[in-house]
Coordinates of C-alpha atoms in Angstrom, one line a residue:
M1 CA -1.9 -9.5 14.1
A2 CA -0.9 -9.5 10.4
C3 CA 1.0 -6.5 9.3
Q4 CA 1.4 -5.3 5.7
Y5 CA 4.6 -3.6 4.8
N6 CA 3.1 -0.5 3.4
I7 CA 5.8 1.9 4.4
I8 CA 4.9 5.5 4.4
Y9 CA 7.8 7.8 4.7
M10 CA 7.1 11.0 6.6
P11 CA 10.3 13.0 6.7
E12 CA 9.0 15.4 9.3
T13 CA 8.5 12.5 11.8
L14 CA 11.7 10.6 11.2
N15 CA 14.5 11.0 13.7
L16 CA 17.4 9.1 12.5
T17 CA 20.0 11.1 14.4
N18 CA 20.5 8.4 17.0
V19 CA 21.0 5.6 14.5
T20 CA 24.6 5.1 13.5
P21 CA 25.3 2.4 10.8
G22 CA 27.0 -0.6 12.4
A23 CA 26.1 0.5 16.0
P24 CA 24.2 -2.1 18.0
L25 CA 20.5 -1.3 18.0
T26 CA 19.0 -0.5 21.5
L27 CA 15.5 0.2 22.8
E28 CA 16.4 3.8 23.2
M29 CA 17.3 4.0 19.5
I30 CA 14.0 2.4 18.6
K31 CA 12.1 4.8 20.9
G32 CA 14.1 7.7 19.3
V33 CA 12.5 7.1 15.9
L34 CA 9.0 6.7 17.3
G35 CA 7.9 10.3 17.6
K36 CA 4.4 11.0 18.8
E37 CA 3.2 11.4 15.2
V38 CA 4.6 8.0 14.2
L39 CA 3.4 6.2 17.3
A40 CA -0.1 7.7 16.8
R41 CA -0.6 5.9 13.5
P42 CA -2.9 2.9 14.2
T43 CA -1.5 1.1 11.2
L44 CA 2.1 1.3 12.4
C45 CA 3.8 -2.0 11.9
I46 CA 7.2 -3.5 12.4
G47 CA 8.1 -3.0 8.7
D48 CA 7.6 0.7 9.1
V49 CA 9.8 1.0 12.1
A50 CA 12.5 -1.3 10.8
A51 CA 12.7 0.8 7.6
M52 CA 13.1 4.0 9.7
L53 CA 16.0 2.3 11.5
G54 CA 17.5 0.8 8.4
V55 CA 17.2 -2.8 9.6
G56 CA 15.0 -5.7 8.7
P57 CA 11.9 -6.6 10.6
R58 CA 13.5 -9.8 11.9
T59 CA 16.5 -7.8 13.3
L60 CA 14.1 -5.4 15.0
S61 CA 12.1 -8.2 16.4
A62 CA 15.2 -9.9 17.8
V63 CA 16.4 -6.7 19.4
L64 CA 13.1 -6.1 21.1
K65 CA 13.1 -9.6 22.5
R66 CA 16.7 -9.4 23.6
E67 CA 16.4 -6.0 25.2
G68 CA 13.3 -7.1 27.2
G69 CA 10.8 -5.1 25.1
G70 CA 8.7 -8.3 24.3
N71 CA 7.3 -8.5 20.8
F72 CA 6.7 -5.5 18.6
C73 CA 2.9 -5.3 19.3
S74 CA 3.4 -5.3 23.1
F75 CA 6.3 -2.8 22.9
I76 CA 4.2 -0.4 20.8
S77 CA 1.1 -0.9 23.0
D78 CA 3.2 -0.2 26.2
L79 CA 4.5 3.1 24.7
R80 CA 1.0 4.1 23.7
L81 CA -0.5 3.2 27.1
A82 CA 2.3 5.3 28.8
E83 CA 1.5 8.3 26.7
A84 CA -2.3 7.8 27.2
E85 CA -1.7 7.6 31.0
R86 CA 0.4 10.8 30.9
L87 CA -2.3 12.7 28.9
L88 CA -5.1 11.5 31.2
R89 CA -3.3 13.2 34.1
L90 CA -2.9 16.6 32.4
R91 CA -5.5 19.2 32.9
R92 CA -5.0 20.6 29.4
Y93 CA -6.3 17.3 28.0
A94 CA -9.4 17.2 30.3
R95 CA -11.6 18.4 27.4
F96 CA -10.8 15.3 25.5
S97 CA -12.7 12.1 26.2
A98 CA -10.8 9.1 27.3
E99 CA -11.7 7.5 24.0
Q100 CA -10.3 10.5 22.1
I101 CA -7.0 10.2 24.0
G102 CA -6.8 6.5 23.1
L103 CA -7.2 7.4 19.4
M104 CA -4.7 10.3 19.8
V105 CA -2.0 7.9 21.0
G106 CA -2.6 5.3 18.2
F107 CA -5.2 2.8 19.4
A108 CA -7.6 2.0 16.6
S109 CA -10.7 2.1 18.7
R110 CA -12.2 2.3 22.2
Q111 CA -12.5 -1.5 22.2
S112 CA -8.7 -1.9 21.7
F113 CA -7.8 0.9 24.2
Y114 CA -9.9 0.3 27.3
P115 CA -9.1 -3.4 27.9
H116 CA -5.3 -2.8 27.5
F117 CA -5.5 0.2 29.8
K118 CA -7.5 -1.6 32.5
E119 CA -5.1 -4.6 32.3
K120 CA -2.0 -2.4 32.8
Y121 CA -3.4 0.2 35.3
G122 CA -6.1 -1.8 37.1
C123 CA -8.9 0.7 36.2
T124 CA -10.6 2.2 33.2
P125 CA -9.1 5.3 31.7
I126 CA -12.1 7.3 33.0
E127 CA -11.5 6.0 36.5
Y128 CA -7.8 6.7 36.2
R129 CA -8.5 10.3 35.1
S130 CA -10.9 11.0 37.9
R131 CA -8.4 9.7 40.5
N132 CA -5.4 11.6 39.1
L133 CA -6.5 14.7 37.4
N134 CA -7.2 16.8 40.5
E135 CA -4.0 15.6 42.2
N136 CA -1.9 16.8 39.4
K137 CA -1.1 20.5 40.0
R138 CA 2.4 20.8 38.7
P139 CA 3.0 24.1 36.8
E140 CA 3.9 22.4 33.5
D141 CA 0.5 20.7 33.6
A142 CA -1.6 23.9 33.9
D143 CA -4.2 24.8 31.4
F144 CA -3.2 26.9 28.5

């Protein structure tokens, strides 16, 4: 997937507090700059995240590979899928379609969300929701 380096700085979404110049870059530091607003951008690319961290795209790519995060696209996809899975379990998101949740977490379309979700979780997002929504009765997941 080709990625342009159109870096859009959104100060309200940058969290650079965990990034210390000269400190070794870790997956946790990378995740720290990927707030929900940033991760939800379908056009997010390695250049954007590298700029937020103050490193080059090659450095970021090498860290992801070294730390077991795979390549950038799979790393971002895994984070998005985990967030989608979490939202599908929450009652307060039951009014949103599975497709809307996929878009909320940064997938560009239903066609990109459903196959990835099914590959990771073994069922479609709709099937996952129907299996897990009623079982999830924790107080923090109650409707507003």
